[in-house]
Amino acid sequence: MSEIKVSGLHKSFGKVHVLRGLDFEVQKGEGVILLGANGCGKSTLMRSICGLTPTDQGEILIQDQSLQKASRRKVMAMRNKVGVVFQKFNLVGNLSVFQNVLYGALGSSRWGLLGCMGPFASQEKREKVMACLERVSLADKADRKAEELSGGQQQRVAIARMLMQEPEIVLADEPIASLDPKSGQEVMELLWDVVQEQGLTVICTLHQLDIALQYGERFIGMKAGQVDIDARKGAITKAELEGLYRGQVRVDAPENWKGVSELQTSAA
Amino acid sequence: MSKVDLGAFKAPARFTSPSIFTWVVIITFAAFFIQGFASADINGARMLQGVNNLGGFFAQAWPPNTSRLEPIMWAMLETLNMAIVGVFFGVLLSLPFALLCSRNTSPNAVVRWVSRMIVATLRTVPDLVWALIFVVAVGLGPLAGILAIIMDTIGFCARFFSERIEEIRPGPSEALSSTGAGRMSVIFGAIIPESMASITATSLYSIEKAIRSAVVLGLVGAGGIGVELSTSMRMFRFDQAMTIILVILVVVIAVEQVSSAIRKRII
């Protein structure tokens, strides 16, 4: 049984064919780094896996259950198993850090929002929020407004929210792309520690190849809406990964478009 | 410096003739403007007479007569109450309307279209017309004024709330949906908090707006200080009217100051 299975996945936005037949499987506990140039369809793939973007063709199985065939209610239950860390953190800016982490429990809360609001949440949940914040070393910031925190801190709050959700799968969509190198490294370190502690399955998109090679156990490289590379750690070099950024990489490029590097060589 | 060959590219012309559309707009505007100016029948003698009459009004109005200050103050308080009660219910009803009108929160296109039409109608009918209608429906007095203000507030607030709701960042809502939260949880957990500052500011502004309109609503008998003002004017007691005008001035300015001070703290 695989945790995530993507088969024959297609998605178009208008005339732009973004996902052009993707197939791959991710096993439980695997740490996958998804690589690819801007505009190659990474984010669309990530959004499809957590059910935020509906797909046109093909199937995504999360723990052997089809996301495409599931009812609305079922999709909600499946999303609850998948924690997402976004590039832009996506905290509710004018609410407290505490409240934002508490929102992680929304999917499993029987009373919906009412059970996840600061004043009404159970003592057990409140303590759990503090434990999650403790894990990301931000317990002292619990009553601050989320938007007052620095980027790196906000992303750590987002990780605490993901912990609160108790997911089995984690999707991290360029979690460090909006951060400076130092806080990026810290956040990545924290994210990977947390994921490994709990034995979670993770797919993480990244742009920094060095960081990717440092953390990833397996690399899936996308190029123009298709899987171009799928290799384990040790079986691939940085030079091979760099190839993902050359030639026709984007999904919105016209048919006869030549990559920048090819234009340069032909001009020389 | 060597001369660069620019090939087929030339700088755009300095002046271009306006498009046909622009000409149509200019001519239509000019036609209405000239017609309007002519129908106002402006001439020297009338202007002079007007200035003369205005002088007469001020001569009779000054000094203001404060003998009826107490009932005037009570009427002003009533106006203030009308505005606050009306805006409170108006804002309360605006929220569901705004959610139904917004692309990102409305259940479907039909509901959105219908609620937008309702809000647009509420907004298009002027508050004075609402007051006339409600005076017929519930009789003279502040209730008619309050109902008119509710209608006017929904027309105004629902539209601005919904515009704000549509332009919030989608991120936080997506984050909440991706935890498996339901639609209502996302709306009240992320969308409303994200737009709260703007909703509060708009509501405060609509209190200012409601006070100004509540003053006028009295003129058609919908309660408040307008009733006093229209009586004084009709009885040619310009000195009492002046007191009323001054009281209105002070209260409206005070309310605007307080409300803008609060808004500054929020934003």
Coordinates of C-alpha atoms in Angstrom, one line a residue:
Chain A
M1 CA 0.0 0.0 0.0
S2 CA 1.4 3.4 -1.0
E3 CA 0.6 6.6 0.8
I4 CA 0.2 8.6 -2.3
K5 CA -0.4 7.2 -5.8
V6 CA -0.7 9.5 -8.8
S7 CA -1.6 7.9 -12.1
G8 CA -2.2 9.5 -15.5
L9 CA -2.9 12.9 -14.1
H10 CA -3.9 15.7 -16.5
K11 CA -4.9 19.2 -15.8
S12 CA -5.4 22.2 -18.1
F13 CA -6.2 25.8 -17.3
G14 CA -7.9 27.0 -20.4
K15 CA -5.5 26.3 -23.3
V16 CA -2.5 25.7 -21.0
H17 CA -1.9 22.0 -20.5
V18 CA -0.3 22.1 -17.1
L19 CA -0.1 18.5 -15.9
R20 CA 0.6 16.2 -18.9
G21 CA 0.2 12.7 -17.6
L22 CA 2.0 12.2 -14.3
D23 CA 2.6 8.8 -12.7
F24 CA 4.4 8.2 -9.4
E25 CA 4.0 6.6 -6.0
V26 CA 5.2 7.6 -2.6
Q27 CA 5.6 5.1 0.1
K28 CA 4.8 5.6 3.8
G29 CA 7.5 7.6 5.6
E30 CA 9.3 8.6 2.4
G31 CA 10.8 12.1 2.2
V32 CA 10.4 13.3 -1.4
I33 CA 11.8 16.5 -2.8
L34 CA 9.9 17.7 -5.9
L35 CA 12.0 19.8 -8.1
G36 CA 11.5 21.8 -11.3
A37 CA 11.7 25.3 -12.8
N38 CA 9.1 28.0 -12.3
G39 CA 6.0 27.2 -14.3
C40 CA 6.6 23.5 -14.8
G41 CA 3.5 22.5 -12.9
K42 CA 4.8 21.7 -9.4
S43 CA 2.4 23.9 -7.5
T44 CA -0.6 22.7 -9.5
L45 CA 0.4 19.1 -8.7
M46 CA 0.7 20.0 -5.0
R47 CA -2.6 21.7 -5.0
S48 CA -4.2 18.8 -6.7
I49 CA -2.9 16.3 -4.1
C50 CA -4.5 18.3 -1.3
G51 CA -7.7 18.7 -3.2
L52 CA -7.5 22.5 -3.7
T53 CA -7.4 22.2 -7.5
P54 CA -9.7 19.8 -9.2
T55 CA -8.1 17.7 -12.0
D56 CA -9.3 16.8 -15.5
Q57 CA -8.1 13.2 -16.0
G58 CA -6.3 10.5 -14.1
E59 CA -6.4 9.7 -10.4
I60 CA -4.8 10.6 -7.1
L61 CA -5.0 7.9 -4.4
I62 CA -4.4 9.0 -0.8
Q63 CA -3.9 5.9 1.3
D64 CA -5.7 3.9 -1.4
Q65 CA -8.7 6.2 -1.5
S66 CA -9.5 8.1 -4.7
L67 CA -9.6 11.8 -4.2
Q68 CA -11.5 12.2 -7.5
K69 CA -14.3 9.7 -6.6
A70 CA -14.8 10.9 -3.1
S71 CA -17.8 12.9 -1.9
R72 CA -17.4 16.4 -0.5
R73 CA -17.5 15.1 3.0
K74 CA -15.0 12.4 2.3
V75 CA -12.6 14.9 0.7
M76 CA -12.8 16.9 3.9
A77 CA -11.9 13.8 5.9
M78 CA -9.0 13.0 3.5
R79 CA -7.7 16.6 3.7
N80 CA -7.5 16.2 7.4
K81 CA -4.9 13.6 6.9
V82 CA -2.8 15.8 4.7
G83 CA -1.0 18.8 6.4
V84 CA 0.1 21.6 4.1
V85 CA 2.8 24.1 4.6
F86 CA 2.6 27.0 2.1
Q87 CA 5.2 29.3 0.6
K88 CA 3.3 32.4 1.9
F89 CA 2.6 30.8 5.4
N90 CA -1.1 31.7 5.0
L91 CA -1.8 32.5 8.6
V92 CA -4.8 34.7 9.4
G93 CA -2.8 37.8 10.0
N94 CA -4.9 39.7 12.5
L95 CA -5.6 36.8 14.8
S96 CA -3.3 35.5 17.5
V97 CA -0.6 32.9 17.0
F98 CA -2.5 30.7 19.4
Q99 CA -5.7 31.0 17.4
N100 CA -3.9 30.2 14.2
V101 CA -2.4 27.0 15.6
L102 CA -5.8 26.1 17.1
Y103 CA -7.2 26.2 13.5
G104 CA -5.1 23.1 12.8
A105 CA -7.7 21.1 14.7
L106 CA -10.6 22.4 12.6
G107 CA -10.8 19.3 10.4
S108 CA -11.2 16.9 13.4
S109 CA -13.3 19.2 15.5
R110 CA -16.8 17.9 16.0
W111 CA -18.3 21.3 16.5
G112 CA -16.5 22.9 13.6
L113 CA -15.2 26.4 14.2
L114 CA -17.0 26.7 17.6
G115 CA -14.7 24.0 19.1
C116 CA -11.6 25.7 17.7
M117 CA -12.1 29.3 18.9
G118 CA -9.9 30.6 21.6
P119 CA -12.6 31.2 24.2
F120 CA -14.5 27.9 23.6
A121 CA -11.8 25.3 22.9
S122 CA -11.4 22.5 25.4
Q123 CA -8.5 22.6 27.9
E124 CA -7.0 19.6 26.2
K125 CA -6.8 21.4 22.9
R126 CA -5.4 24.5 24.5
E127 CA -2.7 22.5 26.1
K128 CA -1.9 20.7 22.8
V129 CA -1.6 24.1 21.0
M130 CA 1.0 25.2 23.6
A131 CA 2.8 21.9 23.1
C132 CA 2.9 22.4 19.3
L133 CA 4.2 26.0 19.8
E134 CA 6.8 24.7 22.3
R135 CA 8.0 22.3 19.6
V136 CA 8.6 25.2 17.2
S137 CA 10.1 27.3 20.1
L138 CA 7.4 30.0 19.8
A139 CA 5.4 29.3 23.0
D140 CA 6.3 32.8 24.2
K141 CA 4.7 34.4 21.2
A142 CA 1.3 32.7 21.7
D143 CA -0.7 35.9 22.3
R144 CA 1.0 38.0 19.6
K145 CA -0.8 38.8 16.4
A146 CA 0.5 36.5 13.6
E147 CA 1.3 39.3 11.2
E148 CA 3.6 40.9 13.8
L149 CA 6.0 38.0 13.5
S150 CA 8.9 37.7 11.1
G151 CA 8.7 35.5 8.0
G152 CA 10.7 32.7 9.6
Q153 CA 8.6 32.8 12.7
Q154 CA 5.4 32.8 10.7
Q155 CA 6.4 29.7 8.9
R156 CA 7.2 28.0 12.2
V157 CA 3.7 28.9 13.4
A158 CA 2.4 27.3 10.2
I159 CA 4.4 24.2 11.0
A160 CA 2.9 24.2 14.5
R161 CA -0.6 24.5 12.9
M162 CA 0.3 21.5 10.7
L163 CA 1.4 19.6 13.9
M164 CA -1.9 20.4 15.6
Q165 CA -3.6 18.8 12.6
E166 CA -1.8 15.5 13.3
P167 CA -1.5 14.6 9.6
E168 CA 0.0 11.5 8.2
I169 CA 1.2 13.1 5.0
V170 CA 2.8 16.6 4.7
L171 CA 2.9 18.7 1.6
A172 CA 5.3 21.6 1.7
D173 CA 5.0 23.9 -1.3
E174 CA 8.3 25.9 -1.4
P175 CA 8.3 26.3 2.4
I176 CA 11.4 28.4 2.4
A177 CA 11.1 30.4 -0.8
S178 CA 9.9 33.6 0.9
L179 CA 12.6 33.4 3.6
D180 CA 16.2 34.6 3.8
P181 CA 18.9 31.9 3.6
K182 CA 19.5 31.6 7.3
S183 CA 15.8 31.4 8.5
G184 CA 15.2 29.2 5.4
Q185 CA 17.7 26.7 6.6
E186 CA 16.3 26.8 10.2
V187 CA 12.7 26.3 9.0
M188 CA 13.8 23.4 6.7
E189 CA 15.8 21.8 9.6
L190 CA 12.7 22.1 11.9
L191 CA 10.3 20.8 9.3
W192 CA 12.5 17.8 8.5
D193 CA 13.0 17.0 12.2
V194 CA 9.3 17.2 12.9
V195 CA 8.5 15.0 9.9
Q196 CA 11.0 12.4 10.9
E197 CA 10.1 12.3 14.6
Q198 CA 6.6 11.4 13.6
G199 CA 7.5 9.2 10.7
L200 CA 5.4 11.3 8.3
T201 CA 5.3 11.0 4.5
V202 CA 6.4 14.2 2.9
I203 CA 6.5 15.8 -0.5
C204 CA 8.4 19.1 -0.5
T205 CA 9.1 21.4 -3.4
L206 CA 12.3 23.4 -3.3
H207 CA 14.4 25.6 -5.6
Q208 CA 17.7 25.3 -3.8
L209 CA 19.4 22.2 -5.1
D210 CA 22.0 22.1 -2.3
I211 CA 19.3 22.1 0.4
A212 CA 17.3 19.5 -1.7
L213 CA 20.4 17.2 -1.8
Q214 CA 21.0 17.7 1.9
Y215 CA 17.5 16.6 3.0
G216 CA 15.9 14.5 0.3
E217 CA 15.8 10.8 0.2
R218 CA 14.2 10.7 -3.2
F219 CA 14.0 13.3 -5.9
I220 CA 11.2 13.8 -8.4
G221 CA 12.0 16.3 -11.1
M222 CA 9.3 17.8 -13.3
K223 CA 9.8 19.4 -16.6
A224 CA 7.0 20.9 -18.7
G225 CA 4.2 19.1 -16.8
Q226 CA 5.8 15.6 -16.8
V227 CA 8.1 13.6 -14.5
D228 CA 11.6 13.9 -15.9
I229 CA 13.7 12.5 -13.1
D230 CA 12.7 10.0 -10.3
A231 CA 15.7 8.9 -8.4
R232 CA 16.9 8.0 -4.9
K233 CA 19.5 9.8 -2.9
G234 CA 23.0 8.8 -4.2
A235 CA 21.7 7.7 -7.6
I236 CA 21.7 11.3 -8.9
T237 CA 24.1 14.2 -9.1
K238 CA 23.6 17.9 -8.8
A239 CA 24.5 18.3 -12.4
E240 CA 21.7 16.0 -13.5
L241 CA 19.3 17.9 -11.4
E242 CA 20.4 21.2 -12.9
G243 CA 19.2 19.8 -16.2
L244 CA 15.7 20.3 -15.0
Y245 CA 16.1 24.0 -15.4
R246 CA 17.4 23.9 -19.0
G247 CA 15.5 23.7 -22.3
Q248 CA 11.7 23.7 -22.6
V249 CA 10.7 23.6 -18.9
R250 CA 7.5 25.7 -18.8
V251 CA 4.0 24.4 -19.5
D252 CA 2.8 27.7 -21.0
A253 CA 5.6 27.9 -23.6
P254 CA 4.5 27.8 -27.3
E255 CA 5.3 24.7 -29.3
N256 CA 8.2 26.1 -31.2
W257 CA 9.7 28.0 -28.2
K258 CA 13.4 27.5 -27.6
G259 CA 14.9 27.6 -24.1
V260 CA 17.2 30.5 -23.3
S261 CA 20.3 28.4 -23.3
E262 CA 19.5 27.0 -26.8
L263 CA 19.0 30.5 -28.1
Q264 CA 22.4 31.4 -26.7
T265 CA 24.1 28.5 -28.3
S266 CA 22.5 29.1 -31.7
A267 CA 23.6 32.7 -31.5
A268 CA 27.2 31.8 -30.7
Chain B
M1 CA 28.1 59.3 -30.5
S2 CA 27.3 57.2 -33.4
K3 CA 23.8 57.2 -34.9
V4 CA 21.8 54.2 -33.9
D5 CA 19.6 52.7 -36.5
L6 CA 16.1 52.5 -35.0
G7 CA 14.7 50.5 -37.9
A8 CA 11.0 50.5 -38.2
F9 CA 10.3 51.7 -34.7
K10 CA 9.3 55.4 -34.1
A11 CA 8.4 57.2 -31.0
P12 CA 4.7 57.7 -30.5
A13 CA 3.2 61.0 -31.9
R14 CA 3.2 63.9 -29.5
F15 CA -0.6 64.5 -29.9
T16 CA -3.2 62.0 -31.0
S17 CA -6.8 62.7 -31.9
P18 CA -9.2 61.5 -29.2
S19 CA -11.2 58.4 -30.1
I20 CA -14.8 58.5 -31.3
F21 CA -15.9 57.2 -27.9
T22 CA -14.2 60.2 -26.2
W23 CA -15.9 62.6 -28.6
V24 CA -19.3 61.1 -27.8
V25 CA -18.7 61.4 -24.1
I26 CA -17.5 65.0 -24.4
I27 CA -20.5 66.1 -26.6
T28 CA -23.1 64.4 -24.5
F29 CA -21.7 66.0 -21.4
A30 CA -21.6 69.4 -23.0
A31 CA -25.2 69.0 -24.2
F32 CA -26.5 68.2 -20.7
F33 CA -24.3 70.9 -19.2
I34 CA -25.5 73.7 -21.5
Q35 CA -29.2 72.6 -21.2
G36 CA -28.9 72.5 -17.4
F37 CA -27.2 75.9 -17.2
A38 CA -29.9 77.4 -19.3
S39 CA -32.8 75.9 -17.4
A40 CA -31.4 77.3 -14.1
D41 CA -32.3 80.7 -15.5
I42 CA -29.3 82.5 -14.1
N43 CA -29.3 86.2 -14.5
G44 CA -27.9 89.2 -12.7
A45 CA -31.2 90.4 -11.2
R46 CA -32.0 87.0 -9.7
M47 CA -28.5 86.6 -8.3
L48 CA -28.8 90.0 -6.7
Q49 CA -32.2 89.2 -5.2
G50 CA -30.9 85.9 -3.9
V51 CA -28.0 87.6 -2.1
N52 CA -30.5 90.1 -0.7
N53 CA -32.8 87.4 0.6
L54 CA -29.9 85.5 2.1
G55 CA -28.9 88.6 3.9
G56 CA -32.5 88.9 5.2
F57 CA -32.5 85.3 6.4
F58 CA -29.3 85.8 8.4
A59 CA -30.5 89.1 9.8
Q60 CA -33.5 87.4 11.2
A61 CA -31.6 84.3 12.2
W62 CA -29.0 86.1 14.3
P63 CA -28.8 85.9 17.2
P64 CA -30.0 82.3 17.5
N65 CA -33.0 81.9 19.7
T66 CA -32.2 79.3 22.4
S67 CA -35.5 79.4 24.2
R68 CA -36.4 75.9 22.7
L69 CA -32.9 74.5 23.3
E70 CA -34.1 71.6 25.5
P71 CA -36.6 70.1 23.1
I72 CA -34.1 70.6 20.3
M73 CA -31.5 68.7 22.2
W74 CA -33.9 65.8 22.8
A75 CA -34.7 65.8 19.1
M76 CA -31.0 65.7 18.3
L77 CA -30.6 62.8 20.7
E78 CA -33.4 61.0 18.9
T79 CA -31.6 61.6 15.6
L80 CA -28.5 60.1 17.0
N81 CA -30.4 57.1 18.4
M82 CA -32.1 56.6 15.0
A83 CA -28.7 56.5 13.3
I84 CA -27.1 54.1 15.7
V85 CA -30.0 51.7 15.9
G86 CA -30.5 51.8 12.1
V87 CA -26.8 51.2 11.4
F88 CA -26.6 48.4 14.0
F89 CA -29.3 46.4 12.3
G90 CA -28.2 47.5 8.9
V91 CA -24.6 46.2 9.4
L92 CA -26.0 43.0 11.0
L93 CA -28.1 42.3 7.9
S94 CA -25.3 43.5 5.5
L95 CA -23.0 40.6 6.6
P96 CA -25.1 37.8 5.2
F97 CA -25.9 39.8 2.1
A98 CA -22.2 40.5 1.6
L99 CA -21.4 36.8 1.9
L100 CA -24.1 35.9 -0.6
C101 CA -22.9 38.6 -3.0
S102 CA -19.1 37.7 -3.0
R103 CA -17.6 35.4 -5.6
N104 CA -15.6 33.5 -3.0
T105 CA -18.3 32.9 -0.4
S106 CA -21.6 32.7 -2.4
P107 CA -23.0 29.1 -2.8
N108 CA -23.7 29.6 -6.5
A109 CA -24.1 32.1 -9.3
V110 CA -27.9 32.4 -9.1
V111 CA -27.9 33.2 -5.4
R112 CA -25.1 35.7 -6.0
W113 CA -26.9 37.4 -8.9
V114 CA -30.2 37.7 -6.9
S115 CA -28.6 39.1 -3.8
R116 CA -26.6 41.5 -5.8
M117 CA -29.8 42.8 -7.4
I118 CA -31.4 43.2 -4.1
V119 CA -28.5 45.1 -2.7
A120 CA -28.3 47.3 -5.8
T121 CA -32.0 48.1 -5.5
L122 CA -31.6 49.0 -1.8
R123 CA -28.8 51.3 -2.8
T124 CA -30.4 52.9 -5.8
V125 CA -33.5 54.1 -4.0
P126 CA -32.5 57.2 -2.0
D127 CA -32.9 57.2 1.7
L128 CA -35.5 60.0 1.6
V129 CA -37.7 57.9 -0.7
W130 CA -37.3 55.0 1.7
A131 CA -38.4 57.3 4.5
L132 CA -41.5 58.4 2.6
I133 CA -42.4 54.8 2.0
F134 CA -42.0 53.8 5.6
V135 CA -43.9 56.9 6.9
V136 CA -46.8 55.5 4.9
A137 CA -46.2 52.0 6.2
V138 CA -45.6 52.6 9.9
G139 CA -46.6 56.2 10.4
L140 CA -44.7 59.3 11.4
G141 CA -41.9 59.0 13.9
P142 CA -38.4 57.6 14.4
L143 CA -39.4 54.0 13.5
A144 CA -39.8 55.1 9.9
G145 CA -36.4 56.8 10.0
I146 CA -34.7 53.8 11.5
L147 CA -36.2 51.5 8.8
A148 CA -35.0 53.9 6.1
I149 CA -31.5 53.9 7.6
I150 CA -31.4 50.1 7.7
M151 CA -32.3 49.9 4.0
D152 CA -29.7 52.5 3.1
T153 CA -27.0 50.9 5.3
I154 CA -27.6 47.5 3.7
G155 CA -27.3 49.0 0.2
F156 CA -24.0 50.7 1.2
C157 CA -22.4 48.3 3.6
A158 CA -23.2 45.0 1.8
R159 CA -21.6 46.3 -1.3
F160 CA -18.4 47.5 0.4
F161 CA -18.2 44.4 2.7
S162 CA -18.5 42.2 -0.3
E163 CA -15.8 44.0 -2.3
R164 CA -13.5 43.6 0.6
I165 CA -14.3 40.0 1.0
E166 CA -13.6 39.4 -2.6
E167 CA -10.2 41.0 -2.5
I168 CA -8.8 39.3 0.6
R169 CA -5.8 36.9 0.0
P170 CA -7.1 33.4 -0.7
G171 CA -4.1 31.9 1.2
P172 CA -5.5 31.7 4.7
S173 CA -8.8 30.3 3.5
E174 CA -7.0 27.6 1.6
A175 CA -4.9 26.8 4.6
L176 CA -8.1 26.3 6.6
S177 CA -9.8 24.2 3.9
S178 CA -6.7 22.1 3.6
T179 CA -7.0 21.1 7.3
G180 CA -10.4 19.6 6.3
A181 CA -12.5 22.5 7.6
G182 CA -16.0 23.0 6.3
R183 CA -17.2 26.0 4.3
M184 CA -18.7 27.9 7.3
S185 CA -15.6 27.4 9.4
V186 CA -13.5 28.8 6.6
I187 CA -15.8 31.8 6.2
F188 CA -16.0 32.7 9.9
G189 CA -12.5 31.5 10.7
A190 CA -10.5 33.2 8.0
I191 CA -12.5 35.3 5.6
I192 CA -14.4 37.4 8.2
P193 CA -11.3 38.0 10.5
E194 CA -9.2 38.9 7.4
S195 CA -11.7 41.6 6.4
M196 CA -12.7 42.7 9.9
A197 CA -10.7 45.9 10.0
S198 CA -12.2 47.1 6.8
I199 CA -15.7 46.0 7.9
T200 CA -15.4 48.0 11.1
A201 CA -14.1 51.1 9.3
T202 CA -17.0 50.9 6.8
S203 CA -19.5 50.5 9.6
L204 CA -18.2 53.5 11.4
Y205 CA -18.3 55.5 8.2
S206 CA -21.9 54.5 7.7
I207 CA -22.8 55.8 11.2
E208 CA -21.4 59.2 10.1
K209 CA -23.4 58.9 6.9
A210 CA -26.6 57.8 8.8
I211 CA -26.4 60.8 11.1
R212 CA -26.4 63.2 8.2
S213 CA -29.2 61.3 6.5
A214 CA -31.2 61.0 9.8
V215 CA -31.2 64.8 10.0
V216 CA -32.8 65.1 6.6
L217 CA -35.2 62.2 7.1
G218 CA -37.0 64.3 9.7
L219 CA -38.1 66.7 7.0
V220 CA -40.5 64.1 5.7
G221 CA -41.7 63.3 9.2
A222 CA -39.5 60.3 9.9
G223 CA -38.5 61.5 13.4
G224 CA -35.5 63.3 14.8
I225 CA -34.3 66.9 14.5
G226 CA -35.4 67.3 10.9
V227 CA -39.0 67.6 12.2
E228 CA -38.0 70.6 14.4
L229 CA -36.1 72.2 11.6
S230 CA -38.8 71.9 9.0
T231 CA -41.4 73.3 11.5
S232 CA -39.2 76.3 12.4
M233 CA -38.5 77.1 8.7
R234 CA -42.1 76.9 7.8
M235 CA -43.1 79.2 10.6
F236 CA -40.4 81.7 9.5
R237 CA -38.7 81.3 13.0
F238 CA -35.3 81.6 11.4
D239 CA -33.7 82.4 14.8
Q240 CA -34.8 79.0 16.1
A241 CA -33.8 77.3 12.8
M242 CA -30.3 78.8 13.3
T243 CA -30.1 77.2 16.7
I244 CA -31.0 73.8 15.2
I245 CA -28.6 74.2 12.4
L246 CA -25.8 75.0 14.9
V247 CA -26.7 72.0 17.1
I248 CA -26.6 69.7 14.0
L249 CA -23.3 71.2 13.0
V250 CA -21.7 70.5 16.4
V251 CA -23.1 67.0 16.7
V252 CA -22.2 65.9 13.2
I253 CA -18.7 67.2 13.5
A254 CA -18.3 65.6 16.9
V255 CA -19.5 62.2 15.6
E256 CA -17.1 62.4 12.6
Q257 CA -14.2 63.2 14.8
V258 CA -14.9 60.3 17.2
S259 CA -15.5 57.9 14.4
S260 CA -12.3 58.9 12.5
A261 CA -10.3 58.6 15.7
I262 CA -11.6 55.1 16.2
R263 CA -10.9 54.2 12.5
K264 CA -7.4 55.4 12.8
R265 CA -6.8 53.1 15.7
I266 CA -8.1 50.1 13.8
I267 CA -6.3 50.5 10.5

